[in-house]
Rosetta silent file (secondary structure, phi, psi, omega in degrees, C-alpha in Angstrom):
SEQUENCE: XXXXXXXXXXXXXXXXXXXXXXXXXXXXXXXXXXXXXXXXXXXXXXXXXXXXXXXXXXXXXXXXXXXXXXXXXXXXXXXXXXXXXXXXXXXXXXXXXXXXXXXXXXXXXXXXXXXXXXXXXXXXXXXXXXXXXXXXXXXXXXXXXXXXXXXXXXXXXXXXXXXXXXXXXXXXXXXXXXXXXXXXXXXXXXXXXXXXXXXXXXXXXXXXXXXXXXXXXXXXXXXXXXXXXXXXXXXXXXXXXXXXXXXXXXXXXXXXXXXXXXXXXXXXXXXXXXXXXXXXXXXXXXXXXXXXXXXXX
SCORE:     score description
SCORE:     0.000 S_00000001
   1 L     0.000  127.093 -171.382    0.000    0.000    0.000 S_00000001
   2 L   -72.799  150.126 -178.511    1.518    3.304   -1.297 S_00000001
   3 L   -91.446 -164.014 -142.550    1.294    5.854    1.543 S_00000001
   4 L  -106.552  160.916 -170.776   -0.904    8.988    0.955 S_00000001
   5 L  -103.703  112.552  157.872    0.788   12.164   -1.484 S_00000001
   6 L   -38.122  135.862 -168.773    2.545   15.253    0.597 S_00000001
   7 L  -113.134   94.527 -164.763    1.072   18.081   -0.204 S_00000001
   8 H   -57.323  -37.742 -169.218    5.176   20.217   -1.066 S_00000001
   9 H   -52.666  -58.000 -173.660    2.418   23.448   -0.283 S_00000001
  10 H   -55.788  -35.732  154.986    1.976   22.265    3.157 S_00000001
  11 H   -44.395  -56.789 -155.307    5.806   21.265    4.069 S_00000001
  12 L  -101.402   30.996  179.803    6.772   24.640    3.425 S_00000001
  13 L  -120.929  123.038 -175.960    4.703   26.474    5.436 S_00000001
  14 H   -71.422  -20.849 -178.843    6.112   25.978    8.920 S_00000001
  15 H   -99.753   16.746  144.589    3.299   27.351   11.026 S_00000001
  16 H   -34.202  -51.075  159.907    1.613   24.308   10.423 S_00000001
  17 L   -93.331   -3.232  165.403    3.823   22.701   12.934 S_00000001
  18 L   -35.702  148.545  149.750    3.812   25.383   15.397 S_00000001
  19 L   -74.626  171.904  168.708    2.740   25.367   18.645 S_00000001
  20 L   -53.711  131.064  163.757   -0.593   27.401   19.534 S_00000001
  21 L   -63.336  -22.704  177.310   -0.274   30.795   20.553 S_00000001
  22 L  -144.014  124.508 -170.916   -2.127   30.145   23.188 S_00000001
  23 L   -70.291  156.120  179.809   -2.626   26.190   24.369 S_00000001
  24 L    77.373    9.728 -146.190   -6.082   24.916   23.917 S_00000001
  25 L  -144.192   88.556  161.915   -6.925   28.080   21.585 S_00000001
  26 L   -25.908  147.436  179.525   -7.168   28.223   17.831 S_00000001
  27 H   -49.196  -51.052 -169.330   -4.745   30.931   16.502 S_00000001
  28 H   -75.429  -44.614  173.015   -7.162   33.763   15.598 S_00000001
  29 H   -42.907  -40.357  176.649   -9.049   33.350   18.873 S_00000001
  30 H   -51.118  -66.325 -156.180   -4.997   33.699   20.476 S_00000001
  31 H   -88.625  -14.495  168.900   -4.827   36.815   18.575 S_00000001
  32 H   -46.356  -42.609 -154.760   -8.516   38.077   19.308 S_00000001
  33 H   -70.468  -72.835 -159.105   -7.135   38.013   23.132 S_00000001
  34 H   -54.332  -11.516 -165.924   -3.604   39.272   22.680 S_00000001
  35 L   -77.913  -11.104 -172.401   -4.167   42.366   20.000 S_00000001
  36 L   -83.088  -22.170  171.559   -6.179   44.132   23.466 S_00000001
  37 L   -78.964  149.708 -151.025   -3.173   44.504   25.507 S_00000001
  38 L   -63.457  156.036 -167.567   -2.332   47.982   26.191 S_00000001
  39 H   -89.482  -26.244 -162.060    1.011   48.868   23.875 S_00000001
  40 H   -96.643  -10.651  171.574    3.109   49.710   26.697 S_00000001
  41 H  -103.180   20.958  150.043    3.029   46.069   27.904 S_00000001
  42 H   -13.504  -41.244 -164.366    4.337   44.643   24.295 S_00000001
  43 H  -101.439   18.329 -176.553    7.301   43.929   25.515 S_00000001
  44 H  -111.354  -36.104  167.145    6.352   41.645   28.681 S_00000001
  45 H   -44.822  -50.822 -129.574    4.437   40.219   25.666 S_00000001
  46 L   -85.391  -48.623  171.189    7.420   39.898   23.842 S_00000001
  47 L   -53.402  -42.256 -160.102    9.284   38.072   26.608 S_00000001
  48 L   -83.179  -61.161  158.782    6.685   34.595   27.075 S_00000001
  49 L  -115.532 -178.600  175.300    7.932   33.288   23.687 S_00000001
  50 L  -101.190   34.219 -157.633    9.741   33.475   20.377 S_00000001
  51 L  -133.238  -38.253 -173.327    6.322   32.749   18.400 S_00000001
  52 H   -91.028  -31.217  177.357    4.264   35.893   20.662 S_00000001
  53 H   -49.907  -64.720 -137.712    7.996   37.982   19.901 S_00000001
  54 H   -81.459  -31.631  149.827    7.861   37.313   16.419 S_00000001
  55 H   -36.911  -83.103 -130.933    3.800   38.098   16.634 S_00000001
  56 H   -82.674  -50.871 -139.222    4.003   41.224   18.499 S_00000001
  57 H   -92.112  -25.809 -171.163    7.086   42.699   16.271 S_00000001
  58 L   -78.237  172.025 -174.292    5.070   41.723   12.734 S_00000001
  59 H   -77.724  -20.426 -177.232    3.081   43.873   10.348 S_00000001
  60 H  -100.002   12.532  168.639    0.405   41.806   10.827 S_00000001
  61 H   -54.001  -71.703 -148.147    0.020   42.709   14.881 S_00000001
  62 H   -61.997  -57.602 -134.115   -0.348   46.344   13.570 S_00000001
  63 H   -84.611  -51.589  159.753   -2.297   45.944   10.872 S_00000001
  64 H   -20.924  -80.379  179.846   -4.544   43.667   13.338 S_00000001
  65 H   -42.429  -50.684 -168.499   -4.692   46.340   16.152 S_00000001
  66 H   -86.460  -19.202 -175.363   -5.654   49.256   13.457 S_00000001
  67 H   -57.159  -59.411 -155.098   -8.673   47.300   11.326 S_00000001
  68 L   -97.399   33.050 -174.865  -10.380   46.851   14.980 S_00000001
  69 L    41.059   69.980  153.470   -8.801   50.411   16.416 S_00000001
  70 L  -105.023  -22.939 -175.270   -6.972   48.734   19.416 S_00000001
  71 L   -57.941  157.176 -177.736   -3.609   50.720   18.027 S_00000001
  72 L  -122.161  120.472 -164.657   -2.546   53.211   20.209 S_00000001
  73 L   -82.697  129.003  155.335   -0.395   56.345   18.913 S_00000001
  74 L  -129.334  177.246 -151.035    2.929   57.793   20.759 S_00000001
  75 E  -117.790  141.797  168.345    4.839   60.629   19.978 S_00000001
  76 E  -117.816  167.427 -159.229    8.990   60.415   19.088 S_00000001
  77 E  -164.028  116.897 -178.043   10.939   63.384   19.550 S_00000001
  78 E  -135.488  139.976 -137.870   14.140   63.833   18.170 S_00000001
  79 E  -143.385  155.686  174.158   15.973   66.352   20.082 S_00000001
  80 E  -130.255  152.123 -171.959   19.893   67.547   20.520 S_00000001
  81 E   -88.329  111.723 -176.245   21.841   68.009   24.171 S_00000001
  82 L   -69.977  -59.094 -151.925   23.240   71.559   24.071 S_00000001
  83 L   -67.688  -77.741 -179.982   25.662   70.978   26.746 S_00000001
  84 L   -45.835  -28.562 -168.301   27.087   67.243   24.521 S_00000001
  85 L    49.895   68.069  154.076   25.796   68.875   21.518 S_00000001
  86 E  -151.510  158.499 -174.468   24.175   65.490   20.443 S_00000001
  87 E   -57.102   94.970 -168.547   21.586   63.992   19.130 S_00000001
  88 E  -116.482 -157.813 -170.629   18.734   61.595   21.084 S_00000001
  89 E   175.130  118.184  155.396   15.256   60.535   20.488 S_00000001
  90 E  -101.272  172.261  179.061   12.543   60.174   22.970 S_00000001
  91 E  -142.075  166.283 -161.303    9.009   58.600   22.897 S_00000001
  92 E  -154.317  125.283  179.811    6.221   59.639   25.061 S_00000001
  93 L   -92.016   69.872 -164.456    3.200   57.308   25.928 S_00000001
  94 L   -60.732   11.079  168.782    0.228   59.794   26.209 S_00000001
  95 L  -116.055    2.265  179.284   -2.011   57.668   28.070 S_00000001
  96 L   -70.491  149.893  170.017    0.178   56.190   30.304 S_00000001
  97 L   -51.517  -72.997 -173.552   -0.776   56.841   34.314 S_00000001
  98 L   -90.392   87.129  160.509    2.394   58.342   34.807 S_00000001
  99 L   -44.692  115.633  171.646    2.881   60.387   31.527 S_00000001
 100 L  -169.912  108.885 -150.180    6.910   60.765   30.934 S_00000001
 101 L   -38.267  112.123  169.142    9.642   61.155   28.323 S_00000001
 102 E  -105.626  116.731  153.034   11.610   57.939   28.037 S_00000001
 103 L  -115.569  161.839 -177.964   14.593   57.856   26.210 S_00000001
 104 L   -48.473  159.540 -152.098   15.489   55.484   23.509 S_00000001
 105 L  -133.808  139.704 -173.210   18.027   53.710   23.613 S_00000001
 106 L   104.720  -11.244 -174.752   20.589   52.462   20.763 S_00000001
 107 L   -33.457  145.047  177.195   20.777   55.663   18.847 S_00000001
 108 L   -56.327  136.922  167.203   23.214   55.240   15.785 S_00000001
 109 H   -87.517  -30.967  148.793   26.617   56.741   17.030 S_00000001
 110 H   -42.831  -25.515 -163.115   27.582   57.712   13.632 S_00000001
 111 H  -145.207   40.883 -179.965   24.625   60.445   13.844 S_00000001
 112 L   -79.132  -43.876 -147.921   24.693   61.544   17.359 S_00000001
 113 L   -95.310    5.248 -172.975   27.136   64.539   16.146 S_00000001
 114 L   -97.507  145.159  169.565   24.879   65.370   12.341 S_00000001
 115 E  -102.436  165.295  172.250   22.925   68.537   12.034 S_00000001
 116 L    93.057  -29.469  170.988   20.312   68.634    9.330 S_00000001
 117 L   -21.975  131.807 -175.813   18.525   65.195    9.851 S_00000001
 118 E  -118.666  143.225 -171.347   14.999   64.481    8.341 S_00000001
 119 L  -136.627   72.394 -162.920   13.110   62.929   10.504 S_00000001
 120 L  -124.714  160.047  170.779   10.029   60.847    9.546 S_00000001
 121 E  -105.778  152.865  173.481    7.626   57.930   10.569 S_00000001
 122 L  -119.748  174.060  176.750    6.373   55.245    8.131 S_00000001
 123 L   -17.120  -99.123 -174.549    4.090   52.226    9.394 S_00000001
 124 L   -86.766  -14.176 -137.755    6.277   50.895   12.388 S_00000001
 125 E  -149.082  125.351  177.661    9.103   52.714   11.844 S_00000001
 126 E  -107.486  121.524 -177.131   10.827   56.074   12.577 S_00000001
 127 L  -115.991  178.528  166.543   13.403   56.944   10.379 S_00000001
 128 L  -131.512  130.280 -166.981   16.522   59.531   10.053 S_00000001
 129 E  -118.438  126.716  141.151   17.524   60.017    6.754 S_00000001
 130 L   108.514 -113.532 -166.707   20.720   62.207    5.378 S_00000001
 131 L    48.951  159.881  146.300   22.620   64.791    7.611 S_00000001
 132 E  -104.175 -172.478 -142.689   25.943   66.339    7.991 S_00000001
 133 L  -167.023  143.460  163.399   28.773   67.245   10.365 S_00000001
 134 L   -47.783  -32.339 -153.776   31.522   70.329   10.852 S_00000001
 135 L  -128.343    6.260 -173.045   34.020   67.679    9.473 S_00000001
 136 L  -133.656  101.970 -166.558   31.672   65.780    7.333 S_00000001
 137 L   -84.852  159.510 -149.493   29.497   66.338    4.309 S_00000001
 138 L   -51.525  136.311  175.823   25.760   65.649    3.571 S_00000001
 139 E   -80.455 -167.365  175.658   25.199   61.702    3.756 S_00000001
 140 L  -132.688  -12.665 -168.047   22.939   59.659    1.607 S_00000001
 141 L   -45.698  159.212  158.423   22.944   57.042    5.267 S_00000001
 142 E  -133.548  143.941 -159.290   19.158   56.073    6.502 S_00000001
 143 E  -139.316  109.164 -160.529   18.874   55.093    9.515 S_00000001
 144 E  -114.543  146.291  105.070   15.174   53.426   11.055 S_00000001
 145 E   -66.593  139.709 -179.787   13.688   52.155   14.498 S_00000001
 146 E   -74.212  118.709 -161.789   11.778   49.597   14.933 S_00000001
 147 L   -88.567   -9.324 -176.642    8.937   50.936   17.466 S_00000001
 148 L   -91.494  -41.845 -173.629    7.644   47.167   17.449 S_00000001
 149 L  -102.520   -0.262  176.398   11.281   45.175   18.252 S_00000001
 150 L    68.291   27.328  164.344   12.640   48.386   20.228 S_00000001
 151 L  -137.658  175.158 -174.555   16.060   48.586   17.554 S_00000001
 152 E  -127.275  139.184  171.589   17.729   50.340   15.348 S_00000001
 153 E  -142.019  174.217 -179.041   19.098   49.450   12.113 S_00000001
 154 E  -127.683  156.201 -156.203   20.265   50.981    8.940 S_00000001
 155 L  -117.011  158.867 -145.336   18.124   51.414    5.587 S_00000001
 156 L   -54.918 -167.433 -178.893   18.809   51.255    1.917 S_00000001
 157 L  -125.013  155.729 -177.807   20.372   54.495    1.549 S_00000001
 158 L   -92.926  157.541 -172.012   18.935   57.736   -0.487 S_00000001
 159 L   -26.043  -45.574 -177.824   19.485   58.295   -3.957 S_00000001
 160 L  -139.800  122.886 -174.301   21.148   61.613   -3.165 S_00000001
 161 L   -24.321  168.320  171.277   22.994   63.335   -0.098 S_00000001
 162 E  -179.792  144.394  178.983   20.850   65.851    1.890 S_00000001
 163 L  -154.747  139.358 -149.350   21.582   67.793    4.827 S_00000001
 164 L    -9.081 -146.609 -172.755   18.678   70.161    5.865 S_00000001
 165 L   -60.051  149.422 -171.261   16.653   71.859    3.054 S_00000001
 166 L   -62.883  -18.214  171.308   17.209   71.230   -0.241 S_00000001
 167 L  -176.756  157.144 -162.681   17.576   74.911   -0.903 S_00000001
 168 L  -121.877  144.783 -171.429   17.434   78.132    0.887 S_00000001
 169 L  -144.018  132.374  172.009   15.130   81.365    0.011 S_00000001
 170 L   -54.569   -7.713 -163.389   14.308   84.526    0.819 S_00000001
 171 L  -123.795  159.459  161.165   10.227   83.808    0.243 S_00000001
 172 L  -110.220  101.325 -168.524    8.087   81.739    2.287 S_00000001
 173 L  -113.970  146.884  165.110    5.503   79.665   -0.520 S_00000001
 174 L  -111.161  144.031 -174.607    2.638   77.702    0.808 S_00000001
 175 E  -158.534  157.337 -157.891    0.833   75.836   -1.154 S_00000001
 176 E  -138.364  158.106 -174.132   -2.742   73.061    0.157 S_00000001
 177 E  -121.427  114.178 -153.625   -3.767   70.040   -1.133 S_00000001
 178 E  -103.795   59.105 -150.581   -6.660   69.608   -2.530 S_00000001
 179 L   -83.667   22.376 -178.250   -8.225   65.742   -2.075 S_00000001
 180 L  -100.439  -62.408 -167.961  -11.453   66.169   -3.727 S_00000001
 181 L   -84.043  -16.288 -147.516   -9.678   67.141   -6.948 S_00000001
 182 L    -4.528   97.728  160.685   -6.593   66.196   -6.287 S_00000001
 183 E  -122.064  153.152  167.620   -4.590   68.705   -6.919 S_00000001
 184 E   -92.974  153.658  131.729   -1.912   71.505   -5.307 S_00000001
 185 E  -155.556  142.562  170.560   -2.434   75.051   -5.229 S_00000001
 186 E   -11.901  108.767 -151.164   -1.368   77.910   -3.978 S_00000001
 187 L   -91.120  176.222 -164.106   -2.470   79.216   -0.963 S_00000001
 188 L   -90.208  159.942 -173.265   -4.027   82.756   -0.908 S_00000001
 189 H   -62.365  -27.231  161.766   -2.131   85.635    0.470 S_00000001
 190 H   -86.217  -20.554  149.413   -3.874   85.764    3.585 S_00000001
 191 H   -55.667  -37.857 -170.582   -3.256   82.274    4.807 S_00000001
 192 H   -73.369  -32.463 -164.602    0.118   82.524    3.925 S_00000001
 193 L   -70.334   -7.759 -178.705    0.827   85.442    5.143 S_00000001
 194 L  -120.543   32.797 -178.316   -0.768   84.421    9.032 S_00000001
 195 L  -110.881  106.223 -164.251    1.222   80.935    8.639 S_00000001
 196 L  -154.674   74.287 -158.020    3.828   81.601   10.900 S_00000001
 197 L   115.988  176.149 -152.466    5.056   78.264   12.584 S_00000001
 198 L   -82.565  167.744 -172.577    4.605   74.745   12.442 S_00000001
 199 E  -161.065  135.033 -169.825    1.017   73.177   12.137 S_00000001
 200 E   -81.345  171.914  133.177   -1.316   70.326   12.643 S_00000001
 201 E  -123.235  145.727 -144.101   -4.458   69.016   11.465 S_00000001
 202 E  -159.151  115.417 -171.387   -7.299   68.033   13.319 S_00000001
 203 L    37.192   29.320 -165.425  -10.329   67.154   11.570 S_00000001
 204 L    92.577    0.137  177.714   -9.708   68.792    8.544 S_00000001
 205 E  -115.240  112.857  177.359   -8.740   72.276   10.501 S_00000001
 206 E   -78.166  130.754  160.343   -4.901   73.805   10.111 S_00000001
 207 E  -138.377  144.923 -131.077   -3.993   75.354   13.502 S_00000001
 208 E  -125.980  123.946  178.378   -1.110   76.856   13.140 S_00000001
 209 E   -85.227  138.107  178.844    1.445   77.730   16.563 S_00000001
 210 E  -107.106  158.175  139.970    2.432   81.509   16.033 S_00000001
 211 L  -148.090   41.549  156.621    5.470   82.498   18.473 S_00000001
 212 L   -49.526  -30.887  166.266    6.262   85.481   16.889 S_00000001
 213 L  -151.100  113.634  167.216    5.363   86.891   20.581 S_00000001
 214 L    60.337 -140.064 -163.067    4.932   84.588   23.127 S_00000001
 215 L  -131.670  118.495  160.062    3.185   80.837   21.810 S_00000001
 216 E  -108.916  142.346  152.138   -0.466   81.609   20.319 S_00000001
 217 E   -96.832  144.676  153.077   -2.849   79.228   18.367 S_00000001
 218 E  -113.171  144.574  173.172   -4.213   80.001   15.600 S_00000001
 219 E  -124.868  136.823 -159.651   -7.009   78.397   13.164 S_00000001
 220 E   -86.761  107.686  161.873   -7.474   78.975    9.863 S_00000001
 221 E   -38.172   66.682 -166.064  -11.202   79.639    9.306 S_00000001
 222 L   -50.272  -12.632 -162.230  -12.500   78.169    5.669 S_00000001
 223 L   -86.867  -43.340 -170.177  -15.635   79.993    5.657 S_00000001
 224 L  -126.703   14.687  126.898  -14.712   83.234    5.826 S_00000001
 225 L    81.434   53.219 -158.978  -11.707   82.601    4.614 S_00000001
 226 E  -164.947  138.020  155.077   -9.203   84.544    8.000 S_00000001
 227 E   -63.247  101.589  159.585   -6.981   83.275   11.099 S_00000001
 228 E   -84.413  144.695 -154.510   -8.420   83.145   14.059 S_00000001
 229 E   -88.076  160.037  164.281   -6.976   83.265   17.335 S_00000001
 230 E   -98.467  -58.162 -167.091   -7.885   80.353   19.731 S_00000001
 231 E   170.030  168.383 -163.771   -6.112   81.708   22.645 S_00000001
 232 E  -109.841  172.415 -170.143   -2.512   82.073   23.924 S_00000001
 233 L  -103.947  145.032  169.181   -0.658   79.532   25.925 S_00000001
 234 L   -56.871  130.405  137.287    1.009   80.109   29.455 S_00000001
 235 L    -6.902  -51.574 -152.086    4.263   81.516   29.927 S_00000001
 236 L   -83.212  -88.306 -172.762    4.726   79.267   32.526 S_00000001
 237 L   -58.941  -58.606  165.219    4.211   76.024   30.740 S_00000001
 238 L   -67.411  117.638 -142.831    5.746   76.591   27.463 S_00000001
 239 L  -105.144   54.658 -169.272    9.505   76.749   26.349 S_00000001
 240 L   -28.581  179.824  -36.028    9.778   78.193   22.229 S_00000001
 241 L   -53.318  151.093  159.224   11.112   77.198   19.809 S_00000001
 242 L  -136.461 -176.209 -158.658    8.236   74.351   20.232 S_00000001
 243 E   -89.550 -179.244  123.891    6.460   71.692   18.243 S_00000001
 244 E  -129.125  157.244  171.600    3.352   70.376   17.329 S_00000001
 245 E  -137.662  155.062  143.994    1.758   66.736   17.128 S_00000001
 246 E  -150.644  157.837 -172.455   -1.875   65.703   17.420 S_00000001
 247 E  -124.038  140.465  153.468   -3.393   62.688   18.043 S_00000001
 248 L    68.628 -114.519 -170.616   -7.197   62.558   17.827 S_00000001
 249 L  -138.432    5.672  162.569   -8.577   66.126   18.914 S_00000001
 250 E   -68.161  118.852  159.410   -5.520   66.252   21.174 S_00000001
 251 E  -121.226  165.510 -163.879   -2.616   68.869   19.905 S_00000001
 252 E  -124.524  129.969 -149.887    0.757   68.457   21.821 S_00000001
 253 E  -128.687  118.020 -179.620    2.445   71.582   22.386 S_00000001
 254 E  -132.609  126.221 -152.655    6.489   70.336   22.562 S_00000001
 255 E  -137.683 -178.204 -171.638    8.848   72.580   23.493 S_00000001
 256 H   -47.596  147.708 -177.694   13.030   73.196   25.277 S_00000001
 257 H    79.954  -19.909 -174.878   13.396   70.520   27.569 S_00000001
 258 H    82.513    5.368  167.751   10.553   68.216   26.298 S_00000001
 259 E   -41.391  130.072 -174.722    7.943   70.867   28.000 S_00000001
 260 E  -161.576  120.574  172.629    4.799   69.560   26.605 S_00000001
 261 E   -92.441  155.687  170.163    1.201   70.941   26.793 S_00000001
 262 L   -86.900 -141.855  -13.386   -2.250   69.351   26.282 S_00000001
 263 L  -103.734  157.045 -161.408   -5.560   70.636   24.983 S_00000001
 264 E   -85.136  132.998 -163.907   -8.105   69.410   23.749 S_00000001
 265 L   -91.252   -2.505 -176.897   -9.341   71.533   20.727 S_00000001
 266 L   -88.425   -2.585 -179.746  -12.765   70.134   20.521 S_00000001
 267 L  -162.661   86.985  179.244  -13.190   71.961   23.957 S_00000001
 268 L   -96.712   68.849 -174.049  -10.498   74.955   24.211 S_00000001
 269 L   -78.000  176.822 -175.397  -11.758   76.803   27.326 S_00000001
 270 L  -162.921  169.322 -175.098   -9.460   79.999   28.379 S_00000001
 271 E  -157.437  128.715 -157.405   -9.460   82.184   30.890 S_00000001
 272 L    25.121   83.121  170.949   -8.800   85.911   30.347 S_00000001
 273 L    51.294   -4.526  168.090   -7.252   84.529   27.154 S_00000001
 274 E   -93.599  155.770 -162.337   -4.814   81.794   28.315 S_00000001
 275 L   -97.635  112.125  174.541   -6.024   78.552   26.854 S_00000001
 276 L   -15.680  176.346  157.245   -6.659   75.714   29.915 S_00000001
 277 L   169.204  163.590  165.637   -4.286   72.837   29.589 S_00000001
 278 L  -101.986  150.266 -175.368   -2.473   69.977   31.071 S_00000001
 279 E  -127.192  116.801  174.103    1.146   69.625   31.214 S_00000001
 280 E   -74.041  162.931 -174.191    3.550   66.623   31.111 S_00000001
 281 L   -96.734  150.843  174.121    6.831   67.065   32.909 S_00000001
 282 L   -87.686  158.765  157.149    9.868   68.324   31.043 S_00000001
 283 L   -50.233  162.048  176.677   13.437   66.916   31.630 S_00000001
 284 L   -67.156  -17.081  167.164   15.829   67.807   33.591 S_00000001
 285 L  -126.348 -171.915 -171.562   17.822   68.942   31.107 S_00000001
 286 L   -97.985    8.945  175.725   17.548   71.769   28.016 S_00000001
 287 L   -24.090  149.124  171.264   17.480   70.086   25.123 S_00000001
 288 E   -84.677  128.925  155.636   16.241   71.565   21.497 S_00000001
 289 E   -95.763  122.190 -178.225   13.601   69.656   19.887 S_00000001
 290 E   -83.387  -43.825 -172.757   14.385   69.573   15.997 S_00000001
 291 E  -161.863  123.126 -178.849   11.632   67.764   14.839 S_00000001
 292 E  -112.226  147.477  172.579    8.597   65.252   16.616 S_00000001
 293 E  -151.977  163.329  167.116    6.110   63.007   15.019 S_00000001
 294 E   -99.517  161.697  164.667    3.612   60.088   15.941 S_00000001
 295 L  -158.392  118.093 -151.017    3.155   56.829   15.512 S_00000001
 296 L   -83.226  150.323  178.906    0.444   54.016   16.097 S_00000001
 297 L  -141.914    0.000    0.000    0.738   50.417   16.790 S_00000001
């Protein structure tokens, strides 16, 4: 009697012979459970095997977590130590009970000492692409963390050096995006001219930090077509130059030191013109922040 025909498809898929993610548990039920724990304990996840590591670290955790909204967003910060004069990168949980800058750990040591740095997130990953040095000229290196395995590694490289903007001018041009039509155009002279620091969106609304005198928001009004002030920020709490992120209806105010304000913009109370807020604690030391962004898992 001939024995029965191997199926070559089935051999070469390996998680056939796995164990269960969970004993007793069909897989997808396993992953029903595990996608609900809170992001900051991933890595105690991470720890109970090398089958929940290799889970927890993959595209298809995230991609899990965001179909049924369990991801959860933090904020990186990549910031330089005036007194070392180098380069670090924090992360910030903004729901954690005790909100508080942690930083990362592993930074490339080639690009503690580069000015110039681009600084962006992609799916899982925060990268730094490009930079220079007093003694060194604009790279082409990329450089990414993983926010799911907690490392750093380095990334194809880009086509062409770069060390801060690609070219420097005397004009400020603005120019909106247009996703009905999609198309650019120009923006009109009165937005640009009331653009005057970095700026989020939040439900389809630019608010825009001025600190031209002290830190105000502003929102640009579509209707009638004008900037409007929300209200100005405390003295007290904020440190220029600062940042912005938002998550949700949240904007994150980030500033020397890692000073970093709340409010919520769907409910911006004030009080003789300072805007309410909550405050996270800054570090201990002065760092510059060059440039922060978020990213969900």
């Amino acid at each position: 009697m001939e024995p029965p025909a191997t199926d070559s498809k089935a051999c070469s898929q390996p998680e056939f012979n796995q164990t269960p993610l969970i004993c007793g548990l069909p897989d997808d039920i396993a992953l029903f459970c595990l996608a609900r724990v809170t992001r900051r304990y991933h890595t105690v996840l991470k720890c109970v095997s090398k089958r929940w590591r290799d889970l927890v670290c993959s595209e298809q955790w995230r991609s899990y977590r965001q179909k049924h909204n369990l991801d959860e967003t933090w904020i990186y910060a990549l910031c330089r130590d005036k007194i070392l004069d180098q380069v670090c990168c924090y992360v910030l949980d903004p729901k954690s009970g005790r909100r508080c800058w942690k930083l990362i750990q592993g930074f490339p040591a080639c690009s503690v000492k580069r000015k110039g740095m681009a600084f962006q997130t992609l799916g899982k990953k925060v990268y730094l692409l490009g930079g220079c040095g007093w003694s060194q000229d604009a790279t082409t290196e990329v450089y990414c963390y993983d926010a799911s395995s907690n490392t750093w590694s380095e990334a194809a490289p880009l086509p062409t050096a770069r060390c801060g903007a690609s070219a420097v001018s005397s004009h400020v041009y603005v120019v909106v995006y247009e996703p009905l039509s999609g198309t650019w155009q120009h923006a009109d002279a009165v937005m640009a001219s009331g653009w005057h620091g970095p700026a989020v969106a939040v439900d389809g609304t630019l608010y825009v930090l001025d600190q031209s005198s002290g830190t105000k928001l502003m929102k640009w009004q579509k209707e009638t077509q004008e900037w409007v002030a929300i209200g100005r920020l405390s003295p007290l709490l904020t440190r220029p130059p600062c940042q912005l992120v938002a998550i949700g209806k949240n904007i994150f105010v980030i500033g020397k030191g890692l000073s970093t304000v709340v409010f919520d913009v769907g409910n911006a109370g004030n009080v003789e013109g300072i805007m309410l807020s909550s405050s996270i604690p800054n570090l201990t030391s002065d760092d510059d922040v060059i440039s922060c962004e978020s990213l969900s898992i």
